[in-house]
Tab-separated table of C-alpha atoms in Angstrom:
chain	number	residue	atom	x	y	z
A	174	MET	CA	92.018	106.005	92.847
A	175	THR	CA	91.465	103.581	95.731
A	176	ASP	CA	90.746	104.090	99.400
A	177	LYS	CA	94.294	103.218	100.424
A	178	GLU	CA	95.907	105.880	98.251
A	179	LEU	CA	96.315	108.687	100.727
A	180	GLU	CA	98.798	111.513	100.851
A	181	ALA	CA	101.526	110.939	103.446
A	182	SER	CA	100.606	114.154	105.233
A	183	GLU	CA	97.109	112.742	105.794
A	184	ARG	CA	98.408	109.736	107.680
A	185	THR	CA	97.333	110.075	111.274
A	186	ALA	CA	97.351	107.678	114.200
A	187	TRP	CA	94.917	104.777	114.093
A	188	GLN	CA	91.385	106.073	114.521
A	189	PRO	CA	88.948	104.737	117.131
A	190	LYS	CA	86.806	101.969	115.708
A	191	THR	CA	83.838	103.222	113.716
A	192	SER	CA	80.494	101.635	114.534
A	193	ARG	CA	79.163	99.132	112.041
A	194	GLU	CA	76.149	101.322	111.280
A	195	GLU	CA	78.305	104.390	110.598
A	196	ALA	CA	80.839	102.386	108.583
A	197	LYS	CA	78.073	101.072	106.324
A	198	VAL	CA	77.000	104.639	105.547
A	199	LEU	CA	80.560	105.907	105.026
A	200	ASN	CA	81.418	102.989	102.753
A	201	ALA	CA	78.497	103.931	100.501
A	202	ALA	CA	79.899	107.435	99.922
A	203	PRO	CA	80.407	108.241	96.213
A	204	LEU	CA	83.832	109.354	95.017
A	205	ALA	CA	84.229	113.052	94.249
A	206	THR	CA	84.885	113.717	90.561
A	207	LEU	CA	85.612	117.458	90.872
A	208	SER	CA	84.680	117.811	87.221
A	209	ALA	CA	81.436	119.816	87.370
A	210	SER	CA	81.086	123.461	86.390
A	211	GLU	CA	78.281	125.978	86.877
A	212	GLU	CA	75.739	126.018	84.049
A	213	SER	CA	72.875	128.232	85.247
A	214	VAL	CA	72.784	131.865	86.336
A	215	GLN	CA	71.808	130.747	89.843
A	216	ALA	CA	74.768	128.375	90.105
A	217	ALA	CA	77.162	131.034	88.831
A	218	ALA	CA	75.916	133.507	91.439
A	219	LEU	CA	76.178	130.893	94.194
A	220	VAL	CA	79.721	129.893	93.286
A	221	SER	CA	80.848	133.507	92.910
A	222	ARG	CA	79.513	134.390	96.365
A	223	LEU	CA	81.094	131.352	98.035
A	224	ALA	CA	84.438	131.883	96.307
A	225	GLN	CA	84.533	135.563	97.294
A	226	ARG	CA	83.521	134.962	100.908
A	227	HIS	CA	85.761	131.937	101.405
A	228	ARG	CA	88.881	132.858	99.548
A	229	ARG	CA	91.943	130.760	98.978
A	230	PRO	CA	94.695	131.810	101.413
A	231	SER	CA	97.022	133.967	99.334
A	232	THR	CA	100.640	134.962	99.794
A	233	ALA	CA	101.086	135.927	96.157
A	234	LYS	CA	102.446	139.368	95.398
A	235	GLY	CA	102.790	138.890	91.666
A	236	LYS	CA	101.202	140.726	88.784
A	237	SER	CA	97.463	141.276	88.689
A	238	TYR	CA	96.838	138.825	85.847
A	239	GLY	CA	98.513	136.103	87.950
A	240	ARG	CA	96.252	136.800	90.923
A	241	GLU	CA	93.216	136.885	88.633
A	242	LYS	CA	94.154	133.513	87.162
A	243	THR	CA	94.467	132.086	90.672
A	244	LEU	CA	91.027	133.451	91.579
A	245	MET	CA	89.518	131.826	88.487
A	246	LYS	CA	91.033	128.478	89.490
A	247	HIS	CA	89.629	128.893	93.012
A	248	VAL	CA	86.168	129.552	91.551
A	249	ALA	CA	86.478	126.378	89.443
A	250	ALA	CA	87.473	124.341	92.516
A	251	VAL	CA	84.601	125.751	94.565
A	252	ALA	CA	82.109	124.991	91.783
A	253	ALA	CA	83.300	121.410	91.404
A	254	PHE	CA	83.380	120.770	95.174
A	255	VAL	CA	79.929	122.285	95.807
A	256	ALA	CA	78.398	120.340	92.914
A	257	ASP	CA	79.796	117.034	94.211
A	258	LEU	CA	78.672	117.814	97.778
A	259	LEU	CA	75.136	118.637	96.663
A	260	ASP	CA	74.973	115.549	94.455
A	261	ALA	CA	76.089	113.415	97.398
A	262	ALA	CA	73.533	115.108	99.662
A	263	GLY	CA	70.825	113.438	97.606
A	264	ASN	CA	72.334	109.982	98.169
A	265	GLU	CA	70.298	108.267	100.902
A	266	ARG	CA	72.669	105.300	101.168
A	267	SER	CA	75.646	107.488	102.095
A	268	GLU	CA	73.582	110.065	104.031
A	269	GLY	CA	75.310	112.847	102.123
A	270	TRP	CA	78.933	111.763	102.649
A	271	LEU	CA	81.420	112.191	99.784
A	272	ARG	CA	84.802	110.463	99.358
A	273	CYS	CA	87.747	112.701	98.480
A	274	SER	CA	91.291	111.650	97.703
A	275	LEU	CA	94.016	113.617	99.453
A	276	ARG	CA	96.764	112.141	97.318
A	277	LYS	CA	98.366	114.929	95.295
A	278	SER	CA	99.222	112.716	92.331
A	279	ASP	CA	95.519	111.928	91.790
A	280	TYR	CA	95.033	115.544	90.691
A	281	SER	CA	97.762	115.568	88.066
A	282	GLY	CA	96.387	116.643	84.700
A	283	GLN	CA	92.940	117.434	86.164
A	284	VAL	CA	90.993	120.664	85.745
A	285	VAL	CA	90.997	121.118	89.517
A	286	THR	CA	94.557	120.756	90.794
A	287	TRP	CA	95.473	119.463	94.240
A	288	ARG	CA	96.527	122.955	95.348
A	289	MET	CA	93.180	124.469	94.431
A	290	PHE	CA	91.086	121.646	95.901
A	291	ASP	CA	93.135	121.689	99.097
A	292	ALA	CA	92.473	125.418	99.470
A	293	ALA	CA	88.729	125.000	98.846
A	294	ARG	CA	88.279	122.128	101.293
A	295	GLN	CA	90.234	123.937	104.017
A	296	ALA	CA	88.300	127.180	103.506
A	297	PHE	CA	84.962	125.333	103.624
A	298	THR	CA	85.967	123.359	106.702
A	299	GLU	CA	87.093	126.464	108.613
A	300	ALA	CA	83.845	128.242	107.660
A	301	GLY	CA	81.694	125.355	108.887
A	302	LEU	CA	80.320	124.648	105.421
A	303	VAL	CA	81.429	121.016	105.500
A	304	GLU	CA	82.011	118.411	108.159
A	305	HIS	CA	84.567	115.663	107.621
A	306	LYS	CA	85.513	112.194	108.737
A	307	GLN	CA	89.280	111.818	108.695
A	308	GLY	CA	90.699	109.083	106.477
A	309	TYR	CA	93.583	106.786	107.245
A	310	PRO	CA	96.018	104.662	105.251
A	311	GLY	CA	96.165	100.902	105.164
A	312	PHE	CA	99.237	98.691	105.524
A	313	TYR	CA	100.941	100.436	108.448
A	314	GLN	CA	104.456	99.423	109.372
A	315	ILE	CA	105.062	96.849	112.113
A	316	ASP	CA	105.954	99.534	114.640
A	317	ASN	CA	102.798	101.522	113.839
A	318	PRO	CA	99.934	98.997	113.885
A	319	GLY	CA	96.699	99.741	112.114
A	320	PRO	CA	94.176	98.418	109.621
A	321	MET	CA	95.044	96.455	106.512
A	322	GLN	CA	92.517	98.515	104.555
A	323	GLY	CA	92.685	102.324	104.311
A	324	LYS	CA	89.876	104.816	103.867
A	325	LEU	CA	89.615	108.091	102.000
A	326	THR	CA	88.565	111.172	103.938
A	327	ARG	CA	84.823	111.844	103.816
A	328	TYR	CA	83.161	115.263	103.542
A	329	ARG	CA	79.520	116.265	103.936
A	330	ALA	CA	77.701	119.551	103.366
A	331	THR	CA	76.469	121.154	106.601
A	332	PRO	CA	73.059	122.814	107.006
A	333	ALA	CA	74.855	126.151	106.575
A	334	LEU	CA	76.057	125.253	103.073
A	335	LEU	CA	72.755	123.655	102.101
A	336	SER	CA	70.915	126.775	103.278
A	337	GLU	CA	73.213	129.055	101.259
A	338	CYS	CA	72.679	126.922	98.154
A	339	GLU	CA	68.910	126.835	98.623
A	340	ALA	CA	68.856	130.618	98.926
A	341	HIS	CA	70.205	130.693	95.365
A	342	GLY	CA	67.653	128.144	94.159
A	343	VAL	CA	70.127	125.256	94.004
A	344	THR	CA	69.321	122.088	95.981
A	345	PRO	CA	70.422	118.435	96.002
A	346	VAL	CA	67.320	117.657	93.945
A	347	THR	CA	68.055	120.287	91.270
A	348	VAL	CA	71.868	120.275	91.327
A	349	ARG	CA	72.173	118.594	87.913
A	350	GLU	CA	69.979	121.302	86.403
A	351	HIS	CA	72.403	123.981	87.561
A	352	PHE	CA	75.792	122.296	87.133
A	353	GLN	CA	77.231	120.453	84.177
A	354	PHE	CA	78.764	117.177	85.326
A	355	VAL	CA	81.427	115.377	83.329
A	356	ASP	CA	81.156	111.678	84.111
A	357	VAL	CA	84.527	109.994	83.740
A	358	MET	CA	85.725	106.425	83.979
A	359	PRO	CA	88.538	105.308	86.300
A	360	ALA	CA	91.846	104.691	84.523
A	361	GLU	CA	91.903	101.103	85.831
A	362	LEU	CA	89.071	98.823	84.670
A	363	VAL	CA	90.100	95.890	86.886
A	364	GLN	CA	90.331	96.826	90.549
A	365	LEU	CA	91.245	95.115	93.805
A	366	THR	CA	89.242	95.942	96.917
A	367	SER	CA	88.808	94.489	100.416
A	368	PRO	CA	91.716	95.074	100.803
A	369	ASP	CA	92.449	97.824	98.296
A	370	ARG	CA	95.559	97.062	96.285
A	371	LYS	CA	97.181	98.427	93.156
A	372	THR	CA	96.277	96.199	90.220
A	373	PRO	CA	99.347	94.403	88.843
A	374	ASP	CA	99.836	94.336	85.074
A	375	THR	CA	99.931	90.568	84.543
A	376	ASP	CA	98.785	88.510	81.559
A	377	THR	CA	95.630	87.551	83.472
A	378	VAL	CA	94.838	91.172	84.295
A	379	GLN	CA	95.409	92.233	80.694
A	380	ARG	CA	92.918	89.588	79.550
A	381	LEU	CA	90.327	90.660	82.151
A	382	ARG	CA	90.888	94.326	81.340
A	383	ALA	CA	90.407	93.680	77.621
A	384	GLN	CA	87.094	91.903	78.311
A	385	VAL	CA	85.735	94.852	80.306
A	386	ALA	CA	86.987	97.356	77.710
A	387	GLU	CA	85.269	95.359	74.951
A	388	LEU	CA	81.957	95.351	76.852
A	389	ASN	CA	82.268	99.086	77.477
A	390	SER	CA	83.102	99.829	73.855
A	391	PHE	CA	80.198	97.730	72.593
A	392	PHE	CA	77.608	99.312	74.895
A	393	ALA	CA	78.893	102.808	74.038
A	394	ARG	CA	77.598	102.230	70.511
A	395	HIS	CA	74.064	102.011	71.909
A	396	THR	CA	71.899	104.720	73.444
A	397	LEU	CA	70.603	104.565	77.014
A	398	THR	CA	67.832	107.019	77.908
A	399	HIS	CA	66.266	107.792	81.285
A	400	PRO	CA	65.372	111.052	83.067
A	401	THR	CA	68.054	110.648	85.766
A	402	ILE	CA	70.030	107.438	85.206
A	403	LYS	CA	73.420	107.572	83.463
A	404	HIS	CA	75.989	104.970	82.492
A	405	VAL	CA	79.454	105.531	81.020
A	406	GLY	CA	81.038	102.136	81.563
A	407	TRP	CA	81.800	99.243	83.926
A	408	VAL	CA	84.691	98.383	86.198
A	409	ARG	CA	85.272	94.826	87.409
A	410	LYS	CA	86.166	94.535	91.100
A	411	PHE	CA	87.890	91.579	92.718
A	412	HIS	CA	88.376	90.950	96.431
A	413	GLU	CA	90.554	89.277	99.074
A	414	ALA	CA	93.861	89.679	97.229
A	415	THR	CA	96.016	89.444	100.355
A	416	ASN	CA	98.906	87.842	98.460
A	417	LEU	CA	99.386	89.031	94.881
A	418	GLN	CA	101.973	86.331	94.203
A	419	THR	CA	99.430	83.537	94.671
A	420	TYR	CA	96.179	85.354	93.859
A	421	ARG	CA	94.068	83.474	91.321
A	422	TRP	CA	91.591	86.246	90.377
A	423	ASP	CA	88.625	84.123	91.442
A	424	LYS	CA	87.191	86.156	94.327
A	425	GLY	CA	84.321	88.558	93.631
A	426	GLY	CA	84.538	89.923	90.091
A	427	ARG	CA	81.233	91.753	89.675
A	428	LEU	CA	80.820	94.591	87.191
A	429	TYR	CA	80.067	98.002	88.716
A	430	SER	CA	78.558	100.800	86.657
A	431	TYR	CA	80.012	104.301	86.591
A	432	PRO	CA	79.323	107.000	87.568
A	433	GLN	CA	79.105	105.658	91.130
A	434	ASN	CA	76.613	108.253	92.341
A	435	ALA	CA	72.860	108.790	92.491
A	436	ALA	CA	72.688	108.476	88.686
A	437	CYS	CA	74.021	104.878	88.743
A	438	TYR	CA	71.352	102.436	87.561
A	439	GLN	CA	72.595	99.777	89.973
A	440	HIS	CA	71.702	102.083	92.875
A	441	HIS	CA	68.064	102.305	91.760
A	442	GLY	CA	65.258	99.834	92.344
A	443	GLU	CA	63.908	97.557	89.652
A	444	THR	CA	60.891	99.788	89.090
A	445	GLU	CA	63.120	102.731	88.139
A	446	ARG	CA	65.466	100.562	86.073
A	447	LEU	CA	62.554	99.271	84.009
A	448	GLU	CA	61.852	102.858	82.959
A	449	MET	CA	65.133	102.881	81.000
A	450	ARG	CA	65.237	102.628	77.229
A	451	ILE	CA	68.005	101.051	75.168
A	452	ASP	CA	68.058	102.377	71.620
A	453	GLY	CA	64.561	103.714	72.249
A	454	GLU	CA	63.170	100.307	73.211
A	455	GLY	CA	61.702	99.274	76.563
A	456	VAL	CA	63.639	96.805	78.716
A	457	VAL	CA	63.112	93.701	80.828
A	458	GLU	CA	65.202	92.524	83.769
A	459	ILE	CA	66.028	88.818	83.941
A	460	ASP	CA	66.890	87.744	87.486
A	461	ILE	CA	68.686	84.553	88.506
A	462	SER	CA	66.406	83.462	91.340
A	463	SER	CA	68.191	82.182	94.484
A	464	SER	CA	71.497	82.576	92.653
A	465	TYR	CA	73.890	81.864	95.534
A	466	LEU	CA	71.762	79.020	96.859
A	467	THR	CA	71.605	77.379	93.415
A	468	ILE	CA	75.399	77.651	93.027
A	469	PHE	CA	75.931	76.236	96.534
A	470	TYR	CA	73.726	73.252	95.694
A	471	ALA	CA	75.778	72.734	92.525
A	472	TRP	CA	79.028	72.738	94.531
A	473	CYS	CA	77.507	69.905	96.536
A	474	ASP	CA	76.584	68.096	93.299
A	475	GLN	CA	72.868	68.693	93.697
A	476	GLN	CA	70.205	70.531	91.709
A	477	LEU	CA	68.051	73.059	93.575
A	478	ASP	CA	64.360	72.486	92.873
A	479	THR	CA	63.481	75.161	90.315
A	480	ASP	CA	59.750	74.387	90.396
A	481	THR	CA	59.254	75.810	93.875
A	482	ASP	CA	60.126	79.050	95.656
A	483	ALA	CA	63.398	78.409	97.498
A	484	TYR	CA	62.365	80.719	100.358
A	485	GLY	CA	58.565	80.565	100.320
A	486	GLY	CA	56.795	78.499	102.962
A	487	ILE	CA	59.864	77.891	105.108
A	488	LEU	CA	58.562	80.042	107.960
A	489	GLY	CA	55.008	80.661	106.852
A	490	PRO	CA	52.836	82.006	104.037
A	491	THR	CA	53.342	85.772	104.427
A	492	LYS	CA	55.705	88.142	102.622
A	493	VAL	CA	57.446	88.840	105.914
A	494	ASP	CA	57.984	85.102	106.480
A	495	ARG	CA	59.602	84.795	103.060
A	496	ALA	CA	61.741	87.913	103.517
A	497	VAL	CA	63.075	86.623	106.847
A	498	ALA	CA	63.970	83.226	105.385
A	499	LYS	CA	65.669	84.793	102.353
A	500	LEU	CA	67.660	87.221	104.492
A	501	TYR	CA	68.725	84.433	106.866
A	502	ILE	CA	70.080	82.272	104.043
A	503	ASN	CA	71.810	85.049	102.075
A	504	VAL	CA	73.393	86.739	105.099
A	505	SER	CA	74.569	83.337	106.301
A	506	PHE	CA	76.382	82.957	102.977
A	507	GLY	CA	78.014	86.330	103.596
A	508	ASN	CA	79.078	85.333	107.108
A	509	GLY	CA	80.331	81.894	106.104
A	510	ARG	CA	78.132	80.227	108.753
A	511	LEU	CA	74.492	80.047	109.764
A	512	LEU	CA	73.275	83.073	111.721
A	513	ARG	CA	72.853	82.762	115.473
A	514	ARG	CA	71.224	85.999	116.614
A	515	TRP	CA	69.473	89.147	115.477
A	516	THR	CA	71.558	92.322	115.478
A	517	LYS	CA	70.458	95.948	115.081
A	518	ASP	CA	72.112	96.068	111.652
A	519	LEU	CA	70.428	92.853	110.529
A	520	THR	CA	67.031	94.054	111.737
A	521	LYS	CA	67.468	97.374	109.932
A	522	THR	CA	68.470	95.596	106.727
A	523	LEU	CA	65.339	93.435	106.845
A	524	LYS	CA	63.055	96.400	107.522
A	525	ASP	CA	64.643	98.356	104.664
A	526	ARG	CA	64.015	95.443	102.305
A	527	LEU	CA	60.425	95.099	103.465
A	528	LYS	CA	59.875	98.806	102.836
A	529	ALA	CA	61.382	98.485	99.344
A	530	LYS	CA	58.891	95.688	98.639
A	531	GLY	CA	55.967	97.811	99.776
A	532	VAL	CA	55.547	95.970	103.094
A	533	SER	CA	55.343	97.927	106.337
A	534	PRO	CA	58.573	97.493	108.348
A	535	GLU	CA	56.419	97.419	111.471
A	536	ALA	CA	55.073	94.070	110.320
A	537	PHE	CA	58.334	92.499	111.472
A	538	ASP	CA	58.984	91.649	115.124
A	539	ALA	CA	62.270	89.869	115.870
A	540	LYS	CA	60.697	88.185	118.914
A	541	ALA	CA	58.313	86.359	116.590
A	542	TYR	CA	61.281	84.893	114.697
A	543	PRO	CA	63.754	83.253	117.123
A	544	MET	CA	66.987	82.388	115.328
A	545	ALA	CA	66.909	78.821	116.620
A	546	VAL	CA	63.504	78.311	115.023
A	547	ILE	CA	64.604	79.931	111.746
A	548	LYS	CA	67.681	77.707	111.595
A	549	LYS	CA	65.624	74.557	112.262
A	550	ARG	CA	63.062	75.398	109.561
A	551	VAL	CA	65.689	76.432	107.000
A	552	LEU	CA	67.649	73.210	107.490
A	553	GLU	CA	64.463	71.161	107.148
A	554	ARG	CA	64.013	72.689	103.670
A	555	HIS	CA	67.692	72.967	102.747
A	556	PRO	CA	69.666	70.445	104.856
A	557	ILE	CA	72.610	70.974	102.513
A	558	LEU	CA	73.304	74.268	104.297
A	559	GLU	CA	74.769	72.259	107.198
A	560	ARG	CA	77.887	72.141	105.005
A	561	LEU	CA	78.259	75.919	104.991
A	562	GLY	CA	81.642	76.864	106.396
A	563	GLY	CA	83.129	73.404	105.838
A	564	LYS	CA	85.252	72.030	103.021
A	565	ILE	CA	83.492	71.531	99.705
A	566	ARG	CA	85.392	69.982	96.813
A	567	GLY	CA	88.608	70.091	98.816
A	568	ARG	CA	88.491	73.601	100.298
A	569	VAL	CA	86.392	76.024	102.308
A	570	ARG	CA	84.427	78.321	100.014
A	571	ASP	CA	82.926	81.666	100.973
A	572	TRP	CA	80.837	84.566	99.641
A	573	SER	CA	83.637	85.752	97.341
A	574	ASP	CA	83.687	82.351	95.612
A	575	LEU	CA	79.914	82.472	95.156
A	576	MET	CA	80.171	86.018	93.795
A	577	PHE	CA	82.920	85.051	91.350
A	578	GLU	CA	80.979	82.119	89.917
A	579	GLU	CA	77.897	84.318	89.582
A	580	SER	CA	79.921	87.075	87.904
A	581	GLU	CA	81.395	84.610	85.410
A	582	ILE	CA	77.875	83.496	84.497
A	583	VAL	CA	76.592	87.041	84.041
A	584	ILE	CA	79.640	88.282	82.113
A	585	GLY	CA	79.660	85.141	79.999
A	586	ALA	CA	76.029	85.783	79.063
A	587	MET	CA	76.824	89.436	78.263
A	588	ARG	CA	79.653	88.388	75.955
A	589	ALA	CA	77.445	85.815	74.229
A	590	LEU	CA	74.764	88.455	73.689
A	591	MET	CA	77.372	90.941	72.469
A	592	ALA	CA	78.398	88.429	69.791
A	593	MET	CA	74.780	88.543	68.591
A	594	GLY	CA	74.715	92.350	68.652
A	595	VAL	CA	72.502	92.491	71.760
A	596	PRO	CA	73.344	95.085	74.451
A	597	SER	CA	72.845	94.144	78.109
A	598	MET	CA	73.343	95.727	81.524
A	599	PRO	CA	74.194	93.673	84.646
A	600	VAL	CA	72.744	94.230	88.110
A	601	HIS	CA	74.907	91.651	89.891
A	602	ASP	CA	72.582	88.593	89.652
A	603	SER	CA	70.408	89.872	86.809
A	604	LEU	CA	70.633	91.238	83.283
A	605	ILE	CA	68.702	94.089	81.683
A	606	VAL	CA	68.086	93.740	77.932
A	607	PRO	CA	65.788	95.247	75.291
A	608	GLU	CA	62.365	93.621	75.663
A	609	SER	CA	62.509	92.170	72.151
A	610	LYS	CA	65.659	90.231	73.156
A	611	GLU	CA	64.189	88.551	76.225
A	612	GLY	CA	64.177	85.084	74.634
A	613	VAL	CA	67.810	85.051	73.488
A	614	ALA	CA	68.925	86.593	76.799
A	615	VAL	CA	67.154	83.895	78.836
A	616	GLU	CA	68.811	81.249	76.674
A	617	ALA	CA	72.255	82.864	77.060
A	618	ILE	CA	71.985	82.968	80.868
A	619	GLU	CA	70.751	79.376	81.065
A	620	GLN	CA	73.585	78.148	78.829
A	621	GLN	CA	76.255	79.983	80.812
A	622	PHE	CA	74.846	78.824	84.139
A	623	ARG	CA	74.752	75.205	82.995
A	624	ALA	CA	78.244	75.379	81.481
A	625	ILE	CA	79.819	76.810	84.653
A	626	THR	CA	77.866	75.027	87.405
A	627	GLY	CA	76.426	71.940	85.733
A	628	VAL	CA	72.898	72.758	86.934
A	629	VAL	CA	69.888	74.691	85.654
A	630	PRO	CA	68.831	78.044	87.187
A	631	LYS	CA	65.371	79.394	87.852
A	632	LEU	CA	64.905	82.713	86.065
A	633	ASP	CA	62.373	85.433	86.839
A	634	VAL	CA	61.604	88.182	84.326
A	635	GLY	CA	60.633	91.660	85.488
A	636	ARG	CA	58.579	93.708	83.038
A	637	PRO	CA	57.279	97.262	83.276
A	638	ASP	CA	53.658	96.098	83.187
A	639	LEU	CA	54.232	94.102	86.387
A	640	PHE	CA	54.887	97.248	88.434
């Protein structure tokens, strides 16, 4: 399922523009699986009460066994919906929002059918148990202008539902103790997003799909253990496919772990990831330091100095100074040009990153870091960034080109390690491997980086004893 796949009946007029802050939260919403079922006595009692009080509208006048079967299906839909809502409620990035497809065909062959889910969501909405943010389709017709990229409808549990669940001893923190979740992989392993498009079945796609399937199959033969983290497989996502006839499959391309919820290892910090075990063995995380900056230097036929910190000392000696310089450079790559001003979203992002690093967000004051001064200091250290946004090697290159080259390096290293029987797990610009395989993993990343870019990367290794 993709965000543009909406049922025709859901298609409403173009919505007012969502604020950037709200859009960031909504875009982080996990996709409902509607696969969970009650496992504990408390969950069974909760679901039974909700299903009885918020019944599916019924016009049936058939035999009793038919009505009983319908009630059982309604209970199953309520259980699955409540479990997904509670699981999403524990997701800080999405602030509790959950993505739900309203396309009937997406429910074909599923335990919870479209008819049953539709009844449950309507009953919960009317009862004030959920709030929702209406979705919209992409690719409107010429006479009905709208966005190129659609969005699935979002739902979020209200305080009323959370209170009812808590009264039965079921909370967002304990939901996985009370419900049995069935983590499933999407049918399509190679996806197109930004804008969302249906993946064509070309020779190139078949080759890419086979690579992802091989990585998934190989890792499935190994055992990942962690109190809360789960992994069932990866999907590779490409971007900016505005014209499928000329698309070259060289934009984006990162691997994303499923399930895409709070259990996803890529949504956790490095400290939590380093608590994982692969085949019972501790892990290390090998990070490609200044990955985008190193690749950009390579595009300009230069080698980034790997003996010094690419961000340290640009603005000063403190951790805040370094964080500001790093954010400025990386966000500039995302924008395709050097930043010119501080925004509320940019300030929030920096403060969140400082907090994640154990630095007080209050240590940052935007007035102490004028953008003009940051730009001057950054260009003194990295004058090559003056070329950002201009033609390099015959064309303008952007964040999606940087991401693709990085993804090719990471996936290439994973495939090389797989050939040696070594499992690995990507976190975009880093690889997690069993600690005994650190040496061969470092060598694999260095070889792939050199083969693709022509330069040498700086690698940092995170170990449990460092945290």
